Coordinates of C-alpha atoms in Angstrom, one line a residue:
Chain D
M1 CA 0.0 0.0 0.0
T2 CA 2.7 2.5 1.0
S3 CA 4.8 1.8 -2.1
K4 CA 1.7 2.4 -4.3
L5 CA 1.1 5.7 -2.5
I6 CA 4.7 6.8 -2.9
F7 CA 4.6 5.9 -6.6
Q8 CA 1.3 7.9 -7.0
F9 CA 2.9 10.8 -5.1
C10 CA 5.9 10.9 -7.5
M11 CA 3.8 10.6 -10.6
S12 CA 1.5 13.4 -9.5
L13 CA 4.5 15.7 -8.9
I14 CA 5.8 14.9 -12.3
S15 CA 2.4 15.6 -14.0
I16 CA 1.9 18.9 -12.2
F17 CA 5.4 19.9 -13.2
C18 CA 4.8 19.1 -16.9
I19 CA 1.4 20.8 -17.0
I20 CA 2.6 24.1 -15.6
L21 CA 5.3 24.2 -18.2
L22 CA 2.8 23.7 -21.0
P23 CA 2.9 27.3 -22.3
Y24 CA 6.5 26.6 -23.4
L25 CA 5.1 23.9 -25.7
F26 CA 2.8 26.1 -27.7
M27 CA 4.7 29.3 -28.4
D28 CA 8.2 30.6 -29.1
M29 CA 9.0 32.1 -25.7
T30 CA 12.3 33.9 -26.1
Q31 CA 11.1 36.8 -28.2
L32 CA 7.9 37.2 -26.3
I33 CA 9.7 37.2 -22.9
N34 CA 12.2 39.8 -24.1
T35 CA 9.4 42.0 -25.3
I36 CA 7.3 41.7 -22.0
K37 CA 10.5 42.6 -20.1
L38 CA 10.9 45.7 -22.2
I39 CA 7.2 46.6 -21.7
D40 CA 7.4 46.1 -18.0
T41 CA 10.5 48.3 -17.6
G42 CA 8.7 51.0 -19.6
L43 CA 11.0 51.1 -22.6
I44 CA 8.2 50.4 -25.0
S45 CA 4.5 50.8 -24.5
S46 CA 3.1 47.8 -26.4
G47 CA 4.2 44.8 -28.3
W48 CA 1.6 45.0 -31.0
F49 CA 4.3 45.0 -33.8
I50 CA 5.2 41.4 -32.9
K51 CA 3.0 38.9 -34.5
S52 CA 3.8 35.4 -33.4
Q53 CA 2.1 32.1 -34.2
L54 CA 1.0 29.3 -32.0
S55 CA 3.3 26.4 -32.8
L56 CA 4.6 23.2 -31.3
E57 CA 8.0 23.7 -29.8
F58 CA 9.1 20.4 -28.5
N59 CA 12.8 21.3 -28.2
Q60 CA 11.9 24.4 -26.2
Y61 CA 9.6 22.4 -23.9
I62 CA 12.2 19.8 -23.1
G63 CA 14.8 22.5 -22.6
A64 CA 12.4 24.3 -20.2
I65 CA 11.8 21.1 -18.3
G66 CA 15.6 20.7 -17.9
T67 CA 16.3 24.3 -16.7
T68 CA 13.3 24.4 -14.4
A69 CA 14.1 21.1 -12.8
N70 CA 17.6 22.4 -12.2
K71 CA 16.2 25.6 -10.6
L72 CA 13.9 23.6 -8.4
L73 CA 16.9 21.8 -7.0
H74 CA 18.1 25.1 -5.4
I75 CA 14.6 25.7 -3.9
L76 CA 15.6 28.5 -1.6
D77 CA 17.1 30.6 -4.4
I78 CA 13.9 30.7 -6.5
H79 CA 12.7 34.2 -7.5
Y80 CA 9.4 35.3 -8.9
Y81 CA 8.9 37.9 -11.6
Y82 CA 6.7 40.9 -10.8
K83 CA 6.4 43.8 -13.1
G84 CA 10.0 43.8 -14.4
K85 CA 11.6 42.9 -11.0
M86 CA 12.8 39.6 -9.8
L87 CA 11.8 39.1 -6.1
P88 CA 12.8 36.2 -3.9
L89 CA 10.0 33.7 -3.4
F90 CA 10.9 32.9 0.2
P91 CA 9.7 34.3 2.6
D92 CA 7.1 36.2 0.5
I93 CA 5.0 33.2 -0.1
L94 CA 4.9 32.0 3.5
I95 CA 2.4 34.5 4.9
P96 CA -0.3 33.9 2.3
Y97 CA 0.5 30.1 2.5
I98 CA -0.1 30.0 6.2
S99 CA -3.3 32.1 6.0
S100 CA -4.6 29.8 3.3
L101 CA -3.9 26.7 5.3
K102 CA -5.6 28.3 8.3
I103 CA -8.7 29.1 6.3
F104 CA -8.8 25.6 4.9
A105 CA -8.3 23.8 8.2
S106 CA -10.9 25.9 10.0
A107 CA -13.4 25.6 7.2
L108 CA -12.8 21.8 7.1
S109 CA -13.4 21.4 10.8
I110 CA -16.4 23.7 10.8
S111 CA -18.0 21.8 8.0
V112 CA -17.3 18.4 9.5
L113 CA -18.8 19.5 12.8
T114 CA -21.9 21.1 11.3
T115 CA -22.3 18.0 9.1
F116 CA -22.5 15.8 12.1
L117 CA -24.9 18.0 14.0
L118 CA -27.1 18.6 10.9
T119 CA -27.3 15.0 9.8
Y120 CA -28.1 13.8 13.3
A121 CA -30.9 16.3 13.5
I122 CA -32.2 15.5 10.0
M123 CA -32.2 11.7 10.6
L124 CA -34.5 12.2 13.6
F125 CA -37.0 14.2 11.4
P126 CA -40.2 12.5 10.2
I127 CA -39.8 11.0 6.7
H128 CA -41.6 13.8 4.7
L129 CA -39.7 16.6 6.3
K130 CA -36.5 14.6 5.7
R131 CA -37.2 14.2 1.9
F132 CA -38.0 18.0 1.8
V133 CA -34.7 18.9 3.5
Q134 CA -32.8 16.5 1.2
F135 CA -34.4 18.2 -1.8
I136 CA -33.4 21.7 -0.5
L137 CA -29.8 20.4 0.0
F138 CA -29.7 19.1 -3.5
I139 CA -30.8 22.4 -5.0
L140 CA -28.2 24.3 -2.8
E141 CA -25.5 21.9 -3.8
S142 CA -26.4 22.3 -7.5
L143 CA -25.7 26.0 -7.5
P144 CA -22.3 27.1 -8.6
D145 CA -19.8 28.2 -5.9
I146 CA -19.5 31.8 -7.2
F147 CA -23.3 32.3 -7.0
V148 CA -23.3 31.1 -3.3
V149 CA -20.4 33.3 -2.3
I150 CA -21.7 36.4 -4.0
M151 CA -25.2 35.9 -2.7
F152 CA -23.8 35.5 0.8
Q153 CA -21.8 38.7 0.5
V154 CA -24.9 40.6 -0.8
F155 CA -26.9 39.2 2.0
I156 CA -24.5 40.4 4.7
I157 CA -24.4 43.9 3.2
W158 CA -28.2 43.9 2.9
L159 CA -28.5 42.9 6.5
Y160 CA -26.1 45.6 7.5
K161 CA -28.0 48.3 5.5
E162 CA -31.4 47.2 7.0
T163 CA -30.5 46.5 10.6
D164 CA -27.1 48.0 11.2
I165 CA -25.7 44.6 12.3
L166 CA -22.4 43.8 10.6
L167 CA -22.1 40.0 11.1
F168 CA -18.5 39.8 10.1
Q169 CA -15.8 42.2 9.1
I170 CA -16.0 42.1 5.3
T171 CA -13.1 44.3 4.2
N172 CA -9.5 43.2 4.3
T173 CA -6.7 45.3 5.8
Y174 CA -3.1 44.4 6.2
Q175 CA -3.1 44.4 10.0
N176 CA -6.5 43.0 10.3
P177 CA -7.3 40.4 7.7
A178 CA -11.0 39.4 7.4
L179 CA -10.7 35.7 7.9
F180 CA -14.2 34.9 9.2
L181 CA -16.1 35.5 6.0
P182 CA -13.9 33.2 3.7
I183 CA -14.0 30.5 6.3
I184 CA -17.8 30.6 6.5
C185 CA -18.1 30.8 2.7
L186 CA -15.7 27.9 2.2
S187 CA -17.5 25.7 4.6
I188 CA -21.0 26.2 3.1
L189 CA -20.8 24.1 0.0
P190 CA -18.7 21.2 1.4
T191 CA -21.2 21.0 4.3
M192 CA -24.0 20.5 1.8
Y193 CA -22.1 17.8 0.0
L194 CA -21.1 16.0 3.1
V195 CA -24.6 16.1 4.6
R196 CA -26.0 14.6 1.4
I197 CA -23.4 11.8 1.3
L198 CA -23.7 11.1 5.0
L199 CA -27.5 11.0 4.8
L200 CA -27.3 8.4 2.0
L201 CA -24.8 6.3 3.9
L202 CA -26.8 6.5 7.1
E203 CA -30.0 5.4 5.3
D204 CA -28.2 2.5 3.7
E205 CA -26.8 1.5 7.1
S206 CA -30.2 1.8 8.9
S207 CA -31.6 -1.0 6.7
K208 CA -29.1 -3.5 8.0
Q209 CA -29.9 -6.3 10.3
Y210 CA -28.0 -5.2 13.4
V211 CA -30.2 -2.1 13.5
E212 CA -33.3 -4.4 13.6
L213 CA -31.7 -6.3 16.4
A214 CA -30.9 -3.2 18.4
K215 CA -34.5 -2.0 17.9
G216 CA -35.7 -5.4 19.1
K217 CA -33.6 -5.0 22.2
G218 CA -35.6 -1.9 23.0
L219 CA -32.9 0.6 22.4
R220 CA -34.2 4.1 21.4
R221 CA -33.6 5.4 17.9
P222 CA -31.5 8.4 18.8
F223 CA -29.2 6.1 20.8
I224 CA -28.9 3.5 18.0
L225 CA -28.2 6.3 15.5
A226 CA -25.6 8.0 17.6
V227 CA -23.7 4.9 18.8
H228 CA -24.1 2.2 16.2
I229 CA -25.1 3.6 12.8
F230 CA -23.0 6.7 12.9
R231 CA -19.8 4.8 13.7
N232 CA -20.2 2.4 10.8
A233 CA -21.3 5.1 8.3
L234 CA -18.3 7.3 9.2
F235 CA -15.9 4.6 8.0
S236 CA -17.4 4.6 4.5
M237 CA -17.3 8.4 4.5
F238 CA -13.5 8.4 4.2
Y239 CA -13.8 7.1 0.7
H240 CA -15.3 10.4 -0.3
S241 CA -12.4 12.4 1.2
K242 CA -10.6 12.9 -2.0
T243 CA -13.5 14.3 -3.9
M244 CA -14.1 16.5 -0.9
F245 CA -10.6 17.9 -1.0
W246 CA -10.7 18.6 -4.6
F247 CA -14.0 20.3 -4.3
M248 CA -12.9 22.5 -1.4
L249 CA -9.6 23.4 -3.1
S250 CA -11.3 24.7 -6.2
N251 CA -13.8 26.6 -4.0
L252 CA -10.9 28.1 -2.0
F253 CA -9.5 29.4 -5.2
M254 CA -12.7 31.3 -6.2
I255 CA -13.3 32.5 -2.6
E256 CA -9.8 33.9 -2.2
Y257 CA -10.3 35.7 -5.5
L258 CA -13.8 37.0 -4.8
L259 CA -13.2 38.1 -1.2
N260 CA -9.7 39.4 -2.0
T261 CA -8.1 37.3 0.7
N262 CA -4.4 37.3 0.8
G263 CA -4.0 33.5 0.2
I264 CA -1.6 31.3 -1.6
L265 CA -3.8 30.7 -4.6
M266 CA -4.2 34.5 -5.0
F267 CA -0.5 34.9 -4.7
L268 CA 0.1 32.3 -7.4
L269 CA -2.5 34.0 -9.6
K270 CA -1.2 37.5 -9.2
N271 CA 2.5 36.6 -9.6
Y272 CA 2.1 34.1 -12.3
S273 CA 4.4 34.7 -15.2
P274 CA 5.8 32.3 -17.9
I275 CA 9.2 33.8 -17.2
T276 CA 9.4 32.1 -13.8
P277 CA 7.4 28.9 -14.0
E278 CA 9.5 27.4 -11.2
A279 CA 7.9 29.9 -8.7
T280 CA 4.4 28.7 -9.7
I281 CA 5.5 25.1 -9.5
T282 CA 6.9 25.5 -6.0
G283 CA 3.7 27.1 -4.9
V284 CA 1.5 24.3 -6.3
F285 CA 3.8 21.7 -4.8
M286 CA 3.5 23.5 -1.4
L287 CA -0.3 23.1 -1.7
F288 CA -0.1 19.6 -3.0
V289 CA 2.3 18.0 -0.5
P290 CA 0.3 18.6 2.8
F291 CA -3.0 17.6 1.2
Y292 CA -1.5 14.5 -0.3
L293 CA 0.0 13.5 3.0
L294 CA -3.3 14.0 4.8
F295 CA -5.0 12.0 2.1
A296 CA -2.4 9.2 2.3
F297 CA -2.8 9.1 6.1
I298 CA -6.6 8.7 5.7
T299 CA -6.1 6.0 3.1
V300 CA -3.7 4.0 5.3
L301 CA -6.0 4.3 8.2
T302 CA -9.1 3.1 6.3
E303 CA -7.2 0.2 4.8
A304 CA -6.0 -0.9 8.2
K305 CA -9.5 -0.7 9.6
K306 CA -10.9 -2.6 6.6
K307 CA -8.4 -5.4 7.2
K308 CA -9.4 -5.5 10.8
V309 CA -13.1 -5.6 10.0
L310 CA -12.8 -8.3 7.3
G311 CA -10.4 -10.2 9.5
V312 CA -7.9 -10.8 6.7
Chain C
M1 CA -36.3 6.9 -22.9
A2 CA -40.0 6.9 -21.8
K3 CA -38.9 6.4 -18.2
L4 CA -36.6 9.4 -18.5
V5 CA -39.5 11.6 -19.5
K6 CA -41.5 10.4 -16.5
Q7 CA -38.8 11.7 -14.1
P8 CA -40.1 15.2 -13.1
L9 CA -36.6 16.4 -12.2
F10 CA -35.3 15.6 -15.7
L11 CA -38.3 17.2 -17.3
I12 CA -37.9 20.4 -15.3
G13 CA -34.2 20.6 -16.1
F14 CA -34.8 19.9 -19.7
I15 CA -37.5 22.5 -20.1
M16 CA -35.3 25.1 -18.3
M17 CA -32.3 24.4 -20.6
L18 CA -34.5 24.3 -23.7
T19 CA -36.2 27.6 -23.0
M20 CA -32.9 29.3 -22.3
F21 CA -31.1 27.9 -25.3
L22 CA -33.9 28.1 -27.9
G23 CA -35.4 31.2 -26.2
S24 CA -32.1 32.9 -26.8
F25 CA -32.3 32.3 -30.6
V26 CA -36.0 33.3 -30.7
Y27 CA -35.4 36.4 -28.6
S28 CA -32.5 37.6 -30.7
H29 CA -34.5 36.8 -33.9
F30 CA -37.2 39.2 -32.8
H31 CA -34.9 41.7 -31.2
S32 CA -32.1 41.8 -33.8
E33 CA -31.3 45.3 -32.8
P34 CA -30.3 45.9 -29.2
P35 CA -32.9 48.0 -27.3
E36 CA -32.1 51.7 -27.2
K37 CA -29.7 52.9 -24.6
V38 CA -31.4 54.7 -21.8
Q39 CA -29.0 57.1 -20.2
V40 CA -31.5 59.2 -18.1
L41 CA -35.1 58.5 -17.1
Y42 CA -38.0 61.0 -16.6
N43 CA -41.4 60.4 -15.0
D44 CA -44.7 61.6 -16.5
E45 CA -44.2 65.2 -15.2
K46 CA -40.9 65.4 -16.9
E47 CA -39.0 65.2 -13.6
L48 CA -35.6 63.5 -13.6
L49 CA -35.7 60.1 -12.0
G50 CA -32.2 59.1 -12.3
A51 CA -29.3 58.2 -14.6
A52 CA -27.9 54.9 -15.7
P53 CA -27.1 52.3 -14.3
F54 CA -30.6 51.6 -13.2
P55 CA -31.5 48.9 -10.7
P56 CA -33.8 46.1 -11.7
S57 CA -37.4 47.3 -12.2
T58 CA -40.5 46.4 -14.2
Q59 CA -39.0 48.3 -17.2
F60 CA -35.6 46.8 -17.0
W61 CA -35.9 43.3 -15.5
L62 CA -32.3 42.9 -14.6
G63 CA -31.4 46.6 -14.6
T64 CA -29.0 48.4 -17.0
D65 CA -25.3 48.9 -17.0
R66 CA -23.5 52.2 -16.9
L67 CA -23.9 52.8 -20.6
G68 CA -27.6 52.3 -20.4
N69 CA -27.8 48.9 -22.1
D70 CA -30.6 46.6 -21.0
L71 CA -29.0 43.7 -19.2
F72 CA -31.9 41.3 -19.8
F73 CA -31.3 41.7 -23.5
K74 CA -27.5 41.1 -23.0
V75 CA -28.1 38.0 -20.9
M76 CA -30.7 36.5 -23.3
D77 CA -28.5 37.3 -26.3
G78 CA -25.5 35.8 -24.7
A79 CA -27.2 32.5 -23.6
K80 CA -26.8 30.9 -27.0
Y81 CA -23.0 31.5 -27.1
T82 CA -22.3 30.4 -23.6
L83 CA -24.6 27.3 -23.6
G84 CA -23.5 26.5 -27.2
I85 CA -19.8 26.5 -26.1
A86 CA -20.7 24.4 -23.0
F87 CA -22.6 21.8 -25.1
A88 CA -20.0 21.6 -27.8
V89 CA -16.9 21.5 -25.5
A90 CA -18.6 18.8 -23.3
A91 CA -19.4 16.7 -26.4
L92 CA -15.8 17.1 -27.7
R93 CA -14.4 16.1 -24.3
L94 CA -16.5 13.0 -24.3
L95 CA -15.7 12.0 -27.8
L96 CA -12.0 12.5 -27.4
S97 CA -12.0 10.7 -24.1
C98 CA -13.8 7.7 -25.6
I99 CA -11.1 7.5 -28.4
F100 CA -8.4 8.0 -25.8
S101 CA -9.7 5.3 -23.5
F102 CA -9.8 2.9 -26.4
F103 CA -6.0 3.5 -26.9
L104 CA -5.5 3.3 -23.1
Q105 CA -7.1 -0.2 -23.1
I106 CA -4.9 -1.6 -25.8
M107 CA -1.7 -0.3 -24.1
P108 CA 0.5 -2.6 -22.0
M109 CA -0.4 -2.7 -18.3
K110 CA 2.6 -0.8 -17.1
I111 CA 2.1 2.3 -19.3
R112 CA -1.6 2.3 -18.3
V113 CA -0.8 2.3 -14.6
I114 CA 1.7 5.1 -15.0
F115 CA -0.8 7.2 -16.9
I116 CA -3.5 6.6 -14.4
E117 CA -1.3 7.6 -11.5
M118 CA -0.2 10.7 -13.3
V119 CA -3.8 11.8 -13.8
E120 CA -4.2 11.6 -10.0
G121 CA -2.1 14.7 -9.8
F122 CA -4.8 16.7 -11.6
K123 CA -7.1 16.2 -8.6
F124 CA -5.0 18.3 -6.3
V125 CA -4.8 21.4 -8.4
P126 CA -7.9 23.5 -9.0
V127 CA -8.9 23.3 -12.7
S128 CA -9.5 27.0 -12.9
L129 CA -5.9 27.6 -11.8
L130 CA -4.6 25.2 -14.4
A131 CA -6.7 26.9 -17.1
F132 CA -5.3 30.2 -16.0
I133 CA -1.7 29.0 -16.1
I134 CA -2.1 27.6 -19.6
L135 CA -4.4 30.3 -21.1
S136 CA -3.2 33.5 -19.6
P137 CA 0.0 33.7 -21.8
V138 CA -2.1 33.6 -24.9
L139 CA -5.1 35.6 -23.7
I140 CA -3.6 38.2 -21.3
I141 CA 0.1 38.4 -20.9
F142 CA 1.1 38.2 -24.6
A143 CA -2.4 39.0 -25.9
W144 CA -0.9 41.6 -28.3
S145 CA 0.9 39.0 -30.2
F146 CA -1.8 36.6 -31.2
T147 CA -4.8 37.0 -33.6
N148 CA -8.4 36.6 -32.4
T149 CA -8.9 33.3 -34.3
Q150 CA -5.8 31.8 -32.7
Q151 CA -7.0 32.9 -29.3
I152 CA -10.4 31.4 -29.8
T153 CA -9.1 28.0 -31.1
F154 CA -6.5 27.8 -28.4
S155 CA -9.0 28.5 -25.6
I156 CA -11.5 26.0 -26.9
A157 CA -8.8 23.4 -27.2
V158 CA -7.5 24.0 -23.7
L159 CA -11.1 23.9 -22.3
T160 CA -11.5 20.5 -24.0
F161 CA -8.2 18.9 -23.3
I162 CA -8.0 19.9 -19.7
A163 CA -10.5 17.3 -18.8
V164 CA -9.6 14.6 -21.3
P165 CA -7.1 12.7 -19.2
T166 CA -9.3 12.4 -16.1
L167 CA -12.4 11.6 -18.2
S168 CA -10.7 8.9 -20.3
V169 CA -9.4 7.2 -17.1
L170 CA -13.0 7.3 -15.8
I171 CA -14.4 5.7 -18.9
T172 CA -11.7 3.0 -18.9
E173 CA -12.6 2.2 -15.3
E174 CA -16.3 2.0 -16.3
I175 CA -15.6 -0.3 -19.1
S176 CA -13.4 -2.6 -16.9
E177 CA -16.3 -2.5 -14.4
I178 CA -18.7 -3.7 -17.1
K179 CA -16.2 -6.4 -18.1
K180 CA -16.3 -7.8 -14.6
M181 CA -20.0 -8.5 -14.7
E182 CA -21.1 -12.1 -14.7
F183 CA -22.6 -12.3 -18.2
F184 CA -19.2 -11.2 -19.6
E185 CA -17.8 -14.7 -19.0
G186 CA -20.3 -16.0 -21.5
V187 CA -19.6 -13.2 -23.9
K188 CA -15.9 -14.1 -23.9
L189 CA -16.7 -17.8 -24.5
F190 CA -18.8 -17.0 -27.6
G191 CA -15.7 -15.3 -29.1
G192 CA -17.2 -12.3 -30.8
G193 CA -14.9 -9.8 -32.4
Y194 CA -13.7 -6.7 -30.4
F195 CA -16.1 -4.3 -32.1
H196 CA -19.0 -6.7 -31.9
I197 CA -18.6 -7.1 -28.1
L198 CA -18.2 -3.3 -27.8
R199 CA -21.4 -2.6 -29.7
K200 CA -23.6 -5.4 -28.5
H201 CA -22.5 -5.9 -24.9
I202 CA -20.6 -2.9 -23.6
L203 CA -22.4 0.0 -25.2
P204 CA -25.9 -0.7 -23.8
F205 CA -24.4 -0.5 -20.3
L206 CA -22.0 2.4 -21.1
L207 CA -24.4 4.7 -22.9
P208 CA -26.5 5.7 -19.9
R209 CA -23.3 6.4 -17.9
L210 CA -21.9 8.4 -20.8
A211 CA -25.1 10.4 -20.8
I212 CA -24.7 11.2 -17.1
M213 CA -21.1 12.1 -17.7
Y214 CA -22.1 14.4 -20.5
G215 CA -24.4 16.3 -18.2
Q216 CA -21.8 16.5 -15.5
H217 CA -19.3 17.9 -18.0
V218 CA -21.7 20.5 -19.3
V219 CA -21.9 21.7 -15.7
A220 CA -18.1 21.5 -15.3
V221 CA -17.6 23.6 -18.5
L222 CA -20.1 26.2 -17.4
I223 CA -18.5 26.5 -14.0
L224 CA -15.1 26.8 -15.6
L225 CA -16.4 29.5 -18.0
A226 CA -17.8 31.4 -15.0
H227 CA -14.5 31.2 -13.2
M228 CA -12.7 32.3 -16.4
G229 CA -14.9 35.3 -16.5
F230 CA -13.9 36.3 -13.0
L231 CA -10.2 35.8 -13.9
E232 CA -10.8 38.0 -17.0
L233 CA -9.9 35.3 -19.5
F234 CA -12.2 35.9 -22.4
I235 CA -12.6 33.2 -25.0
G236 CA -12.8 35.6 -27.9
G237 CA -9.9 37.7 -26.6
V238 CA -10.8 41.2 -25.5
D239 CA -10.3 44.8 -26.5
F240 CA -9.2 47.3 -24.0
I241 CA -10.6 50.8 -24.1
T242 CA -9.1 53.7 -22.2
V243 CA -11.8 55.2 -20.0
D244 CA -9.7 57.6 -17.9
V245 CA -6.3 59.0 -17.4
S246 CA -5.1 58.9 -13.8
L247 CA -3.2 61.8 -12.1
G248 CA 0.1 60.0 -12.6
G249 CA -0.5 60.0 -16.3
E250 CA -1.2 56.3 -16.5
E251 CA -4.1 55.3 -18.7
V252 CA -6.9 53.5 -16.8
K253 CA -8.1 50.7 -19.2
E254 CA -11.2 48.7 -18.9
S255 CA -12.0 45.5 -20.8
F256 CA -14.8 45.7 -23.3
Q257 CA -16.6 42.9 -25.0
L258 CA -18.5 42.9 -28.2
M259 CA -20.1 39.5 -28.0
N260 CA -22.6 39.1 -25.1
E261 CA -21.1 35.9 -23.9
W262 CA -21.7 35.5 -20.2
S263 CA -18.2 35.0 -18.9
G264 CA -17.2 38.1 -20.9
L265 CA -20.1 39.9 -19.3
I266 CA -18.8 38.9 -15.8
G267 CA -15.3 39.8 -16.5
S268 CA -16.0 43.2 -18.1
T269 CA -18.3 44.3 -15.2
L270 CA -16.2 43.1 -12.2
Y271 CA -15.3 46.6 -11.2
E272 CA -19.1 47.6 -11.0
F273 CA -19.9 45.2 -8.2
W274 CA -19.6 47.5 -5.2
A275 CA -21.4 50.4 -6.9
S276 CA -24.1 48.6 -8.8
K277 CA -24.1 44.9 -8.0
W278 CA -27.0 44.0 -10.4
V279 CA -24.7 44.5 -13.4
L280 CA -22.5 41.6 -12.2
L281 CA -25.4 39.6 -10.9
A282 CA -27.2 39.4 -14.2
P283 CA -24.8 37.0 -15.9
V284 CA -24.2 35.2 -12.6
Y285 CA -28.0 34.5 -12.5
G286 CA -27.7 33.1 -16.0
F287 CA -24.9 30.7 -15.0
A288 CA -26.7 29.7 -11.8
L289 CA -29.9 28.9 -13.6
S290 CA -28.3 26.9 -16.4
I291 CA -26.1 24.9 -14.0
L292 CA -29.1 24.2 -11.8
G293 CA -31.1 23.0 -14.9
T294 CA -28.3 20.7 -16.0
N295 CA -27.9 19.3 -12.5
F296 CA -31.6 18.6 -12.4
M297 CA -31.3 16.7 -15.7
V298 CA -28.3 14.7 -14.4
E299 CA -30.1 13.8 -11.2
G300 CA -33.2 12.8 -13.1
M301 CA -31.1 10.6 -15.4
K302 CA -29.3 9.0 -12.4
R303 CA -32.7 8.2 -10.8
S304 CA -34.3 6.7 -13.9
F305 CA -31.2 4.6 -14.9
S306 CA -30.9 3.2 -11.4
E307 CA -34.6 2.1 -11.6
H308 CA -33.9 0.7 -15.1
Q309 CA -31.0 -1.6 -14.1
P310 CA -31.6 -3.7 -11.0
S311 CA -29.2 -2.5 -8.4
S312 CA -27.1 -5.0 -6.5
K313 CA -29.2 -4.5 -3.4
Q314 CA -32.4 -5.7 -5.2
L315 CA -30.5 -8.6 -6.7
K316 CA -29.3 -9.6 -3.2
K317 CA -32.8 -9.5 -1.9
K318 CA -34.1 -11.7 -4.7
K319 CA -31.2 -14.1 -4.1
N320 CA -32.1 -14.3 -0.4
L321 CA -35.7 -15.0 -1.2
I322 CA -34.8 -17.8 -3.6
S323 CA -32.2 -19.3 -1.2
T324 CA -34.5 -19.3 1.8
S325 CA -37.3 -21.0 -0.2
I326 CA -35.0 -23.7 -1.4
E327 CA -33.7 -24.2 2.2
K328 CA -37.2 -24.5 3.5
K329 CA -38.0 -27.2 0.9
F330 CA -34.7 -28.9 1.8
V331 CA -35.5 -29.0 5.4
R332 CA -39.0 -30.3 4.8
L333 CA -37.7 -33.2 2.7
N334 CA -35.2 -34.2 5.4
S335 CA -37.6 -34.1 8.2

């Protein structure tokens, strides 16, 4: 299992590396990069006189792979390009990186907690109310992330205008970053997703025989649900963890952008330049590694548990 | 197919999408000229009511932008481009992935495993960030160097190919799942040719799943288009017009779009959000409605197909019934 995970880890790193260098495959970079440097230093105002074609440049791509891999070996010396200047990547990237991780971790814990509370409450509802709630959840989950985030923002401002209650700080300042709003926004959609999955799993689990037995013993439903069913359903929920991470990461990207949070994805977006792909690659690796480790940890845990349950 | 129509969710979604897509064609057929720009508005006593942008009202359903253009017209007119792109790109993705998964299957096991593991890496990077990294050199950073047609073809190609690796691995997995079914032992024994097996035994199981995947990818493309709008990556490229000159002598440029495609509408009105939020909200409503409609269709398809094919649970129940009845008989004979 571990050897498979390590293999997967290395392969993923290689594929991320190759994808980010893709612009080098499609256009002749040298001329374009020299022109953009001239524009950024103010020597010329526009490069309209250069007409280049999209073309396949295999040699350039392979060369770029070589030089970039070489630069990645000296990871502390990596610079990023910003408007004509080369700035060192470390420690500039660390502050947004830590703030992103903070937002992600708190949103994850908030959404997991609310999921447990919500599903427990919903499972105790009468069946018609439960179906209705499930339908509402389905509709909310079907909406795109940008819509939910923007609507949430508009709602908070509307509430402030009407009642003078400002629920959270919505503007970002350097000393006082508004962390609460992105955390709440990020936790909304994953919560919907998790609640729906957990409800399905719980319903599946409730039809099993041990639940009948527990009922026969005269145990109360809330007790059976909390002690027996939940524990078993939780185990299957780990299988959905990967989809969940993916979903949250792409939400985080949009939320950082829309709420102007000073996070790592925003940093990568603002400072992306084909001149320094190694800076972008380092940033994406920094995102990828902790998430992959967490995911690998969960996988190893569930595999161990599965072996124990099956008695292999 | 008849069962599909009976699913209310599928029907609602289908009607929503159809009205939006066909409605857009009909609407722009009858309103071939955009409605007149309204810069200022007077009431009956010739008193000044206000100047553009106007908030949503009975006269302007979604409000107007700063130049006085009716946003309802813009959104209705843009629907056919955005939805058309989403339908076409999703179809292209599916087609290419089917072909690719065919090649993936005939490849030796080792290469296949390496490919599948490499695709895993895609799952840890947001798709919109990848799209930005690949597209922004052509559409933003070196935009001055490429022609419009080149930009359009390149962006459509990237939108398509960005999902092909993941999708082809998914289709390969589905096919190997079908090949594990019990009836497949018999199919192999009869010794039909590759294409015969594909057509007669695999496709009937694969087609419903492909239909669901198509719906899911229409949603994915729409979401990606919306994100691209926010990142100011416009499919058709973009013209910048100078609206102001700042005190330092720098020209303040704003992006300006000719085609009313929704992601372009989002990108070109981002700066309006805090002053007049309805300008940005109008295309966002469009995206939300169409994504909701497609998701309804996908959910309806899922429900009707799961009814159509007996699920493993139902089979188990049937097996239990059969086995218990046999056991009973057996017991009776013995006693």
